[in-house]
Amino acid sequence: MLDASKFINVPSSNSFNIGQETSFTFDTIITPDSGASMSANQTVLARFQDASNYYALRTVGSNANVGLIINQGGSLTEIYGGNCNGGTSYSVAVSYDKTTANLRLYVANALVKSVSYNPSVTPFSAAPLVIGANSA
């Protein structure tokens, strides 16, 4: 279990750039913490280069809405939806179709939000992908 004390840190790679070259999908199963810790944001995965260049898939607040936050060069794109009760497992996916510029968020196999997304063509130059560390 990746629970902030145990996590995966994958070295920087252009394979983890989101949207610049190709469509992408992140697909995972999450089990948010229950109880008092449910009131805090819980990061599932993140790539953090600096304060103006990062992305994070996380649960947000006491309702545990799922959200993807993308900040590229100070241009912010956010997509939120789908509540996740603490202690219960959920399938979560984020999918970007470069052809249609459509960014979609799925929770429990249901589309909960869709937004237009036109990413910068400049990739992050150096930032590892961190999975399960509850940071960024």
Short mmCIF file of N, CA, C and O in Angstrom, two decimals:
data_model
loop_
_atom_site.label_atom_id
_atom_site.label_comp_id
_atom_site.label_asym_id
_atom_site.label_seq_id
_atom_site.Cartn_x
_atom_site.Cartn_y
_atom_site.Cartn_z
N MET A 1 0.85 -1.16 0.00
CA MET A 1 0.00 0.00 0.00
C MET A 1 0.90 1.24 0.00
O MET A 1 1.85 1.33 0.76
N LEU A 2 0.57 2.19 -0.87
CA LEU A 2 1.28 3.46 -0.91
C LEU A 2 0.50 4.44 -0.04
O LEU A 2 -0.61 4.82 -0.37
N ASP A 3 1.09 4.84 1.09
CA ASP A 3 0.33 5.60 2.08
C ASP A 3 1.07 6.82 2.60
O ASP A 3 0.93 7.18 3.76
N ALA A 4 1.83 7.48 1.78
CA ALA A 4 2.63 8.66 2.13
C ALA A 4 3.93 8.30 2.81
O ALA A 4 4.91 8.97 2.62
N SER A 5 3.97 7.24 3.62
CA SER A 5 5.25 6.82 4.17
C SER A 5 5.94 5.84 3.22
O SER A 5 7.16 5.69 3.24
N LYS A 6 5.16 5.19 2.37
CA LYS A 6 5.68 4.31 1.32
C LYS A 6 5.16 4.86 -0.01
O LYS A 6 3.96 4.99 -0.19
N PHE A 7 6.08 5.18 -0.91
CA PHE A 7 5.66 5.75 -2.19
C PHE A 7 6.69 5.42 -3.26
O PHE A 7 7.77 4.93 -2.98
N ILE A 8 6.31 5.71 -4.51
CA ILE A 8 7.18 5.48 -5.66
C ILE A 8 7.61 6.84 -6.21
O ILE A 8 6.77 7.71 -6.43
N ASN A 9 8.91 7.00 -6.44
CA ASN A 9 9.46 8.22 -7.03
C ASN A 9 10.14 7.81 -8.33
O ASN A 9 11.18 7.18 -8.31
N VAL A 10 9.51 8.15 -9.46
CA VAL A 10 10.02 7.77 -10.77
C VAL A 10 10.82 8.94 -11.33
O VAL A 10 10.31 10.06 -11.40
N PRO A 11 12.07 8.70 -11.74
CA PRO A 11 12.89 9.81 -12.27
C PRO A 11 12.22 10.55 -13.42
O PRO A 11 11.39 9.99 -14.14
N SER A 12 12.59 11.80 -13.59
CA SER A 12 12.04 12.65 -14.63
C SER A 12 12.15 11.98 -16.00
O SER A 12 13.16 11.37 -16.33
N SER A 13 11.08 12.11 -16.78
CA SER A 13 11.05 11.54 -18.12
C SER A 13 9.99 12.27 -18.94
O SER A 13 8.93 12.62 -18.42
N ASN A 14 10.26 12.47 -20.22
CA ASN A 14 9.26 13.08 -21.10
C ASN A 14 8.04 12.19 -21.26
O ASN A 14 6.99 12.65 -21.71
N SER A 15 8.14 10.93 -20.87
CA SER A 15 6.99 10.03 -20.93
C SER A 15 5.87 10.50 -20.00
O SER A 15 4.71 10.11 -20.17
N PHE A 16 6.20 11.33 -19.00
CA PHE A 16 5.21 11.80 -18.05
C PHE A 16 4.71 13.21 -18.33
O PHE A 16 4.01 13.81 -17.53
N ASN A 17 5.07 13.78 -19.48
CA ASN A 17 4.50 15.06 -19.89
C ASN A 17 3.04 14.82 -20.23
O ASN A 17 2.69 13.80 -20.81
N ILE A 18 2.20 15.77 -19.89
CA ILE A 18 0.77 15.54 -20.12
C ILE A 18 0.25 16.45 -21.22
O ILE A 18 0.26 17.66 -21.09
N GLY A 19 -0.12 15.83 -22.33
CA GLY A 19 -0.81 16.53 -23.39
C GLY A 19 0.04 17.14 -24.48
O GLY A 19 -0.48 17.46 -25.53
N GLN A 20 1.33 17.33 -24.26
CA GLN A 20 2.13 18.03 -25.26
C GLN A 20 2.22 17.27 -26.58
O GLN A 20 2.08 17.84 -27.64
N GLU A 21 2.49 15.99 -26.52
CA GLU A 21 2.75 15.23 -27.73
C GLU A 21 1.60 14.30 -28.11
O GLU A 21 1.34 14.10 -29.28
N THR A 22 0.97 13.68 -27.13
CA THR A 22 -0.05 12.67 -27.42
C THR A 22 -1.17 12.72 -26.38
O THR A 22 -1.05 13.36 -25.35
N SER A 23 -2.21 11.99 -26.69
CA SER A 23 -3.27 11.79 -25.71
C SER A 23 -2.71 10.97 -24.56
O SER A 23 -1.67 10.32 -24.69
N PHE A 24 -3.38 11.00 -23.40
CA PHE A 24 -2.92 10.22 -22.25
C PHE A 24 -4.09 9.78 -21.40
O PHE A 24 -5.18 10.35 -21.48
N THR A 25 -3.84 8.77 -20.55
CA THR A 25 -4.81 8.32 -19.55
C THR A 25 -4.07 7.93 -18.29
O THR A 25 -3.05 7.24 -18.37
N PHE A 26 -4.54 8.41 -17.16
CA PHE A 26 -4.12 7.92 -15.84
C PHE A 26 -5.29 7.11 -15.34
O PHE A 26 -6.42 7.60 -15.32
N ASP A 27 -5.05 5.89 -14.89
CA ASP A 27 -6.11 5.02 -14.40
C ASP A 27 -5.60 4.32 -13.15
O ASP A 27 -4.54 3.71 -13.18
N THR A 28 -6.33 4.44 -12.06
CA THR A 28 -5.88 3.84 -10.80
C THR A 28 -7.08 3.49 -9.92
O THR A 28 -8.22 3.86 -10.22
N ILE A 29 -6.80 2.81 -8.85
CA ILE A 29 -7.80 2.55 -7.81
C ILE A 29 -7.31 3.23 -6.55
O ILE A 29 -6.14 3.08 -6.17
N ILE A 30 -8.18 4.01 -5.93
CA ILE A 30 -7.82 4.72 -4.70
C ILE A 30 -8.73 4.29 -3.57
O ILE A 30 -9.87 3.91 -3.79
N THR A 31 -8.20 4.37 -2.36
CA THR A 31 -8.99 4.17 -1.14
C THR A 31 -8.64 5.33 -0.21
O THR A 31 -7.63 5.28 0.50
N PRO A 32 -9.43 6.42 -0.23
CA PRO A 32 -9.11 7.57 0.61
C PRO A 32 -9.14 7.20 2.10
O PRO A 32 -9.88 6.31 2.52
N ASP A 33 -8.31 7.90 2.88
CA ASP A 33 -8.33 7.72 4.33
C ASP A 33 -9.71 8.05 4.86
O ASP A 33 -10.46 8.82 4.27
N SER A 34 -10.04 7.48 5.98
CA SER A 34 -11.32 7.79 6.64
C SER A 34 -11.04 8.55 7.93
O SER A 34 -9.90 8.67 8.36
N GLY A 35 -12.09 9.07 8.54
CA GLY A 35 -11.95 9.76 9.81
C GLY A 35 -11.40 11.17 9.66
O GLY A 35 -11.61 11.83 8.65
N ALA A 36 -10.67 11.63 10.67
CA ALA A 36 -10.19 13.01 10.73
C ALA A 36 -9.29 13.37 9.56
O ALA A 36 -9.29 14.51 9.10
N SER A 37 -8.49 12.43 9.07
CA SER A 37 -7.57 12.74 7.98
C SER A 37 -8.30 12.98 6.66
O SER A 37 -7.73 13.48 5.70
N MET A 38 -9.59 12.67 6.61
CA MET A 38 -10.38 12.87 5.40
C MET A 38 -10.53 14.35 5.07
O MET A 38 -10.78 14.71 3.93
N SER A 39 -10.33 15.25 6.03
CA SER A 39 -10.53 16.68 5.79
C SER A 39 -9.37 17.30 5.03
O SER A 39 -9.47 18.42 4.56
N ALA A 40 -8.26 16.59 4.89
CA ALA A 40 -7.11 17.13 4.18
C ALA A 40 -7.04 16.60 2.76
O ALA A 40 -7.58 15.55 2.45
N ASN A 41 -6.37 17.36 1.88
CA ASN A 41 -6.13 16.88 0.52
C ASN A 41 -5.24 15.65 0.58
O ASN A 41 -4.31 15.59 1.38
N GLN A 42 -5.52 14.66 -0.25
CA GLN A 42 -4.72 13.45 -0.32
C GLN A 42 -4.26 13.26 -1.76
O GLN A 42 -5.07 13.01 -2.64
N THR A 43 -2.96 13.41 -2.01
CA THR A 43 -2.42 13.33 -3.36
C THR A 43 -2.18 11.88 -3.75
O THR A 43 -1.54 11.12 -3.02
N VAL A 44 -2.68 11.50 -4.92
CA VAL A 44 -2.52 10.16 -5.45
C VAL A 44 -1.23 10.10 -6.27
O VAL A 44 -0.41 9.21 -6.09
N LEU A 45 -1.06 11.06 -7.18
CA LEU A 45 0.17 11.16 -7.95
C LEU A 45 0.43 12.61 -8.27
O LEU A 45 -0.50 13.42 -8.35
N ALA A 46 1.70 12.96 -8.43
CA ALA A 46 2.05 14.35 -8.72
C ALA A 46 3.38 14.41 -9.46
O ALA A 46 4.25 13.56 -9.28
N ARG A 47 3.50 15.44 -10.26
CA ARG A 47 4.77 15.77 -10.90
C ARG A 47 4.96 17.27 -10.64
O ARG A 47 4.21 18.10 -11.14
N PHE A 48 5.97 17.60 -9.84
CA PHE A 48 6.17 18.98 -9.39
C PHE A 48 7.56 19.45 -9.79
O PHE A 48 8.56 18.97 -9.27
N GLN A 49 7.59 20.37 -10.76
CA GLN A 49 8.87 20.97 -11.16
C GLN A 49 9.14 22.22 -10.35
O GLN A 49 10.20 22.38 -9.77
N ASP A 50 8.13 23.11 -10.28
CA ASP A 50 8.21 24.32 -9.48
C ASP A 50 6.79 24.85 -9.30
O ASP A 50 5.83 24.22 -9.75
N ALA A 51 6.65 26.00 -8.64
CA ALA A 51 5.32 26.53 -8.31
C ALA A 51 4.47 26.87 -9.54
O ALA A 51 3.26 27.01 -9.43
N SER A 52 5.10 27.00 -10.71
CA SER A 52 4.36 27.32 -11.94
C SER A 52 4.26 26.16 -12.91
O SER A 52 3.70 26.32 -13.99
N ASN A 53 4.83 25.01 -12.55
CA ASN A 53 4.84 23.88 -13.46
C ASN A 53 4.69 22.58 -12.67
O ASN A 53 5.65 22.07 -12.11
N TYR A 54 3.45 22.07 -12.63
CA TYR A 54 3.18 20.84 -11.90
C TYR A 54 1.81 20.30 -12.29
O TYR A 54 1.00 21.00 -12.89
N TYR A 55 1.57 19.04 -11.95
CA TYR A 55 0.22 18.50 -11.97
C TYR A 55 0.06 17.54 -10.81
O TYR A 55 1.04 16.98 -10.31
N ALA A 56 -1.18 17.38 -10.36
CA ALA A 56 -1.47 16.50 -9.23
C ALA A 56 -2.87 15.93 -9.37
O ALA A 56 -3.81 16.66 -9.68
N LEU A 57 -2.99 14.63 -9.15
CA LEU A 57 -4.27 13.96 -9.05
C LEU A 57 -4.48 13.71 -7.57
O LEU A 57 -3.64 13.09 -6.92
N ARG A 58 -5.59 14.22 -7.01
CA ARG A 58 -5.79 14.13 -5.56
C ARG A 58 -7.26 14.13 -5.18
O ARG A 58 -8.11 14.46 -6.00
N THR A 59 -7.51 13.76 -3.94
CA THR A 59 -8.82 13.98 -3.36
C THR A 59 -8.73 15.30 -2.60
O THR A 59 -7.67 15.65 -2.07
N VAL A 60 -9.84 16.02 -2.55
CA VAL A 60 -9.83 17.37 -2.00
C VAL A 60 -10.92 17.54 -0.95
O VAL A 60 -12.10 17.33 -1.23
N GLY A 61 -10.53 17.91 0.27
CA GLY A 61 -11.47 18.28 1.32
C GLY A 61 -12.24 17.13 1.92
O GLY A 61 -12.06 15.97 1.61
N SER A 62 -13.16 17.50 2.83
CA SER A 62 -13.91 16.50 3.60
C SER A 62 -14.88 15.69 2.76
O SER A 62 -15.26 14.59 3.13
N ASN A 63 -15.29 16.21 1.60
CA ASN A 63 -16.16 15.44 0.70
C ASN A 63 -15.35 14.54 -0.22
O ASN A 63 -15.92 13.75 -0.96
N ALA A 64 -14.03 14.68 -0.18
CA ALA A 64 -13.12 13.88 -1.01
C ALA A 64 -13.51 13.91 -2.47
O ALA A 64 -13.62 12.88 -3.13
N ASN A 65 -13.74 15.12 -3.00
CA ASN A 65 -13.90 15.25 -4.44
C ASN A 65 -12.57 14.89 -5.09
O ASN A 65 -11.51 15.22 -4.57
N VAL A 66 -12.62 14.22 -6.22
CA VAL A 66 -11.41 13.90 -6.95
C VAL A 66 -11.09 15.07 -7.87
O VAL A 66 -11.99 15.65 -8.48
N GLY A 67 -9.82 15.42 -7.96
CA GLY A 67 -9.43 16.54 -8.81
C GLY A 67 -8.09 16.33 -9.47
O GLY A 67 -7.20 15.69 -8.91
N LEU A 68 -7.97 16.85 -10.69
CA LEU A 68 -6.69 16.95 -11.37
C LEU A 68 -6.39 18.42 -11.53
O LEU A 68 -7.22 19.17 -12.07
N ILE A 69 -5.23 18.84 -11.06
CA ILE A 69 -4.80 20.22 -11.15
C ILE A 69 -3.56 20.23 -12.03
O ILE A 69 -2.60 19.50 -11.78
N ILE A 70 -3.59 21.06 -13.09
CA ILE A 70 -2.44 21.18 -13.99
C ILE A 70 -2.05 22.65 -14.02
O ILE A 70 -2.88 23.51 -14.30
N ASN A 71 -0.79 22.93 -13.72
CA ASN A 71 -0.27 24.29 -13.81
C ASN A 71 0.94 24.24 -14.74
O ASN A 71 1.94 23.61 -14.42
N GLN A 72 0.82 24.87 -15.90
CA GLN A 72 1.92 24.91 -16.85
C GLN A 72 2.24 26.36 -17.14
O GLN A 72 1.44 27.07 -17.75
N GLY A 73 3.40 26.80 -16.67
CA GLY A 73 3.83 28.18 -16.90
C GLY A 73 2.88 29.20 -16.29
O GLY A 73 2.74 30.30 -16.79
N GLY A 74 2.21 28.81 -15.20
CA GLY A 74 1.27 29.72 -14.54
C GLY A 74 -0.14 29.64 -15.09
O GLY A 74 -1.04 30.27 -14.56
N SER A 75 -0.36 28.87 -16.15
CA SER A 75 -1.70 28.68 -16.71
C SER A 75 -2.33 27.47 -16.03
O SER A 75 -1.85 26.35 -16.16
N LEU A 76 -3.41 27.71 -15.29
CA LEU A 76 -4.01 26.68 -14.44
C LEU A 76 -5.24 26.05 -15.09
O LEU A 76 -6.12 26.75 -15.59
N THR A 77 -5.29 24.71 -15.08
CA THR A 77 -6.46 23.95 -15.51
C THR A 77 -6.83 23.03 -14.35
O THR A 77 -5.97 22.32 -13.83
N GLU A 78 -8.10 23.06 -13.93
CA GLU A 78 -8.55 22.21 -12.83
C GLU A 78 -9.82 21.49 -13.25
O GLU A 78 -10.68 22.06 -13.91
N ILE A 79 -9.93 20.24 -12.83
CA ILE A 79 -11.12 19.45 -13.10
C ILE A 79 -11.44 18.66 -11.83
O ILE A 79 -10.58 17.97 -11.29
N TYR A 80 -12.67 18.82 -11.31
CA TYR A 80 -13.08 18.18 -10.06
C TYR A 80 -14.42 17.50 -10.23
O TYR A 80 -15.26 17.95 -11.00
N GLY A 81 -14.65 16.45 -9.44
CA GLY A 81 -15.96 15.81 -9.42
C GLY A 81 -15.90 14.46 -8.76
O GLY A 81 -14.83 13.92 -8.51
N GLY A 82 -17.05 13.90 -8.47
CA GLY A 82 -17.14 12.56 -7.92
C GLY A 82 -16.66 12.44 -6.49
O GLY A 82 -15.49 12.51 -6.22
N ASN A 83 -17.57 12.31 -5.55
CA ASN A 83 -17.19 12.14 -4.15
C ASN A 83 -16.73 10.71 -3.89
O ASN A 83 -17.27 9.77 -4.43
N CYS A 84 -15.72 10.59 -3.01
CA CYS A 84 -15.19 9.27 -2.62
C CYS A 84 -15.24 9.17 -1.10
O CYS A 84 -14.55 9.91 -0.40
N ASN A 85 -16.04 8.26 -0.58
CA ASN A 85 -16.12 8.06 0.87
C ASN A 85 -14.84 7.41 1.38
O ASN A 85 -14.28 6.52 0.74
N GLY A 86 -14.39 7.86 2.55
CA GLY A 86 -13.19 7.30 3.16
C GLY A 86 -13.34 5.81 3.45
O GLY A 86 -14.41 5.35 3.83
N GLY A 87 -12.25 5.07 3.24
CA GLY A 87 -12.23 3.65 3.52
C GLY A 87 -12.85 2.79 2.44
O GLY A 87 -12.87 1.57 2.56
N THR A 88 -13.34 3.39 1.35
CA THR A 88 -13.94 2.65 0.24
C THR A 88 -13.06 2.82 -0.99
O THR A 88 -12.54 3.90 -1.23
N SER A 89 -12.91 1.77 -1.77
CA SER A 89 -12.07 1.83 -2.98
C SER A 89 -12.87 2.29 -4.19
O SER A 89 -14.04 1.91 -4.34
N TYR A 90 -12.23 3.10 -5.03
CA TYR A 90 -12.84 3.65 -6.24
C TYR A 90 -11.88 3.58 -7.41
O TYR A 90 -10.68 3.82 -7.25
N SER A 91 -12.41 3.30 -8.57
CA SER A 91 -11.65 3.42 -9.80
C SER A 91 -11.67 4.90 -10.19
O SER A 91 -12.72 5.53 -10.19
N VAL A 92 -10.49 5.45 -10.48
CA VAL A 92 -10.37 6.86 -10.89
C VAL A 92 -9.54 6.90 -12.17
O VAL A 92 -8.50 6.26 -12.26
N ALA A 93 -10.02 7.64 -13.15
CA ALA A 93 -9.28 7.79 -14.40
C ALA A 93 -9.38 9.22 -14.90
O ALA A 93 -10.41 9.88 -14.73
N VAL A 94 -8.29 9.70 -15.47
CA VAL A 94 -8.25 10.99 -16.16
C VAL A 94 -7.78 10.68 -17.57
O VAL A 94 -6.78 9.99 -17.76
N SER A 95 -8.50 11.19 -18.55
CA SER A 95 -8.17 10.90 -19.94
C SER A 95 -8.17 12.20 -20.75
O SER A 95 -9.06 13.03 -20.60
N TYR A 96 -7.14 12.35 -21.58
CA TYR A 96 -7.04 13.52 -22.45
C TYR A 96 -6.97 13.05 -23.89
O TYR A 96 -6.13 12.22 -24.24
N ASP A 97 -7.86 13.57 -24.73
CA ASP A 97 -7.86 13.29 -26.16
C ASP A 97 -7.31 14.51 -26.88
O ASP A 97 -7.98 15.55 -26.95
N LYS A 98 -6.10 14.41 -27.37
CA LYS A 98 -5.43 15.54 -28.03
C LYS A 98 -6.20 16.00 -29.27
O LYS A 98 -6.27 17.19 -29.56
N THR A 99 -6.83 15.05 -29.98
CA THR A 99 -7.56 15.39 -31.19
C THR A 99 -8.73 16.34 -30.91
O THR A 99 -8.98 17.27 -31.67
N THR A 100 -9.45 16.10 -29.82
CA THR A 100 -10.62 16.92 -29.49
C THR A 100 -10.35 17.96 -28.41
O THR A 100 -11.24 18.74 -28.07
N ALA A 101 -9.12 17.95 -27.83
CA ALA A 101 -8.74 18.86 -26.73
C ALA A 101 -9.69 18.68 -25.54
O ALA A 101 -10.07 19.64 -24.88
N ASN A 102 -10.07 17.44 -25.27
CA ASN A 102 -11.04 17.14 -24.22
C ASN A 102 -10.35 16.39 -23.08
O ASN A 102 -9.77 15.33 -23.28
N LEU A 103 -10.43 16.96 -21.87
CA LEU A 103 -9.90 16.35 -20.66
C LEU A 103 -11.08 15.84 -19.84
O LEU A 103 -11.99 16.61 -19.52
N ARG A 104 -11.08 14.54 -19.52
CA ARG A 104 -12.23 13.93 -18.84
C ARG A 104 -11.80 13.27 -17.53
O ARG A 104 -10.72 12.68 -17.45
N LEU A 105 -12.67 13.36 -16.53
CA LEU A 105 -12.45 12.74 -15.23
C LEU A 105 -13.56 11.71 -14.97
O LEU A 105 -14.74 12.02 -15.10
N TYR A 106 -13.13 10.50 -14.63
CA TYR A 106 -14.05 9.40 -14.33
C TYR A 106 -13.84 8.96 -12.88
O TYR A 106 -12.70 8.82 -12.44
N VAL A 107 -14.92 8.75 -12.15
CA VAL A 107 -14.86 8.20 -10.79
C VAL A 107 -15.89 7.08 -10.72
O VAL A 107 -17.04 7.27 -11.13
N ALA A 108 -15.48 5.93 -10.22
CA ALA A 108 -16.35 4.75 -10.13
C ALA A 108 -16.93 4.41 -11.50
O ALA A 108 -18.12 4.13 -11.64
N ASN A 109 -16.08 4.49 -12.52
CA ASN A 109 -16.44 4.15 -13.90
C ASN A 109 -17.50 5.04 -14.52
O ASN A 109 -18.13 4.65 -15.51
N ALA A 110 -17.71 6.22 -13.96
CA ALA A 110 -18.68 7.16 -14.52
C ALA A 110 -17.99 8.49 -14.84
O ALA A 110 -17.18 8.98 -14.05
N LEU A 111 -18.31 9.06 -15.99
CA LEU A 111 -17.79 10.38 -16.34
C LEU A 111 -18.41 11.41 -15.41
O LEU A 111 -19.63 11.52 -15.33
N VAL A 112 -17.57 12.13 -14.66
CA VAL A 112 -18.10 13.12 -13.72
C VAL A 112 -17.82 14.56 -14.15
O VAL A 112 -18.47 15.48 -13.69
N LYS A 113 -16.84 14.74 -15.05
CA LYS A 113 -16.54 16.10 -15.49
C LYS A 113 -15.73 16.02 -16.78
O LYS A 113 -14.92 15.13 -16.97
N SER A 114 -15.93 17.02 -17.64
CA SER A 114 -15.18 17.13 -18.88
C SER A 114 -14.91 18.61 -19.12
O SER A 114 -15.80 19.44 -18.94
N VAL A 115 -13.67 18.94 -19.51
CA VAL A 115 -13.32 20.33 -19.80
C VAL A 115 -12.44 20.37 -21.04
O VAL A 115 -11.77 19.40 -21.40
N SER A 116 -12.42 21.53 -21.68
CA SER A 116 -11.51 21.75 -22.79
C SER A 116 -10.11 22.01 -22.23
O SER A 116 -9.96 22.71 -21.23
N TYR A 117 -9.10 21.41 -22.85
CA TYR A 117 -7.73 21.57 -22.37
C TYR A 117 -6.79 21.69 -23.57
O TYR A 117 -6.77 20.81 -24.44
N ASN A 118 -6.09 22.78 -23.64
CA ASN A 118 -5.11 23.03 -24.69
C ASN A 118 -3.76 23.30 -24.04
O ASN A 118 -3.44 24.44 -23.71
N PRO A 119 -2.97 22.25 -23.85
CA PRO A 119 -1.72 22.40 -23.09
C PRO A 119 -0.66 23.18 -23.84
O PRO A 119 -0.67 23.29 -25.06
N SER A 120 0.26 23.69 -23.06
CA SER A 120 1.45 24.33 -23.60
C SER A 120 2.25 23.28 -24.36
O SER A 120 2.22 22.10 -24.05
N VAL A 121 3.01 23.73 -25.34
CA VAL A 121 3.86 22.79 -26.08
C VAL A 121 5.21 22.60 -25.40
O VAL A 121 6.00 21.78 -25.79
N THR A 122 5.47 23.38 -24.35
CA THR A 122 6.73 23.27 -23.63
C THR A 122 6.60 22.25 -22.50
O THR A 122 5.83 22.45 -21.57
N PRO A 123 7.34 21.14 -22.58
CA PRO A 123 7.26 20.14 -21.52
C PRO A 123 8.01 20.57 -20.27
O PRO A 123 8.84 21.47 -20.31
N PHE A 124 7.69 19.92 -19.15
CA PHE A 124 8.47 20.13 -17.93
C PHE A 124 9.90 19.68 -18.22
O PHE A 124 10.10 18.62 -18.81
N SER A 125 10.88 20.43 -17.81
CA SER A 125 12.26 20.06 -18.12
C SER A 125 12.83 19.04 -17.14
O SER A 125 13.65 18.21 -17.51
N ALA A 126 12.41 19.10 -15.88
CA ALA A 126 12.95 18.16 -14.89
C ALA A 126 11.98 18.06 -13.73
O ALA A 126 11.83 18.99 -12.96
N ALA A 127 11.34 16.91 -13.62
CA ALA A 127 10.44 16.69 -12.49
C ALA A 127 10.10 15.21 -12.42
O ALA A 127 9.59 14.65 -13.39
N PRO A 128 10.35 14.58 -11.29
CA PRO A 128 9.98 13.17 -11.16
C PRO A 128 8.47 13.01 -11.01
O PRO A 128 7.77 13.95 -10.66
N LEU A 129 7.98 11.82 -11.30
CA LEU A 129 6.59 11.48 -11.04
C LEU A 129 6.56 10.76 -9.70
O LEU A 129 7.26 9.78 -9.49
N VAL A 130 5.76 11.28 -8.77
CA VAL A 130 5.68 10.72 -7.42
C VAL A 130 4.28 10.12 -7.25
O VAL A 130 3.27 10.80 -7.46
N ILE A 131 4.24 8.85 -6.87
CA ILE A 131 2.97 8.13 -6.72
C ILE A 131 2.82 7.72 -5.27
O ILE A 131 3.67 7.02 -4.71
N GLY A 132 1.74 8.18 -4.62
CA GLY A 132 1.40 7.75 -3.28
C GLY A 132 2.08 8.49 -2.14
O GLY A 132 1.97 8.07 -0.99
N ALA A 133 2.75 9.61 -2.38
CA ALA A 133 3.48 10.30 -1.33
C ALA A 133 2.64 11.34 -0.60
O ALA A 133 3.07 11.88 0.42
N ASN A 134 1.44 11.64 -1.10
CA ASN A 134 0.58 12.63 -0.47
C ASN A 134 1.28 13.98 -0.33
O ASN A 134 1.27 14.59 0.72
N SER A 135 1.88 14.43 -1.42
CA SER A 135 2.61 15.71 -1.42
C SER A 135 2.24 16.52 -2.63
O SER A 135 1.47 16.09 -3.46
N ALA A 136 2.84 17.69 -2.75
CA ALA A 136 2.71 18.63 -3.88
C ALA A 136 1.42 19.39 -3.90
O ALA A 136 0.42 19.08 -3.44
#
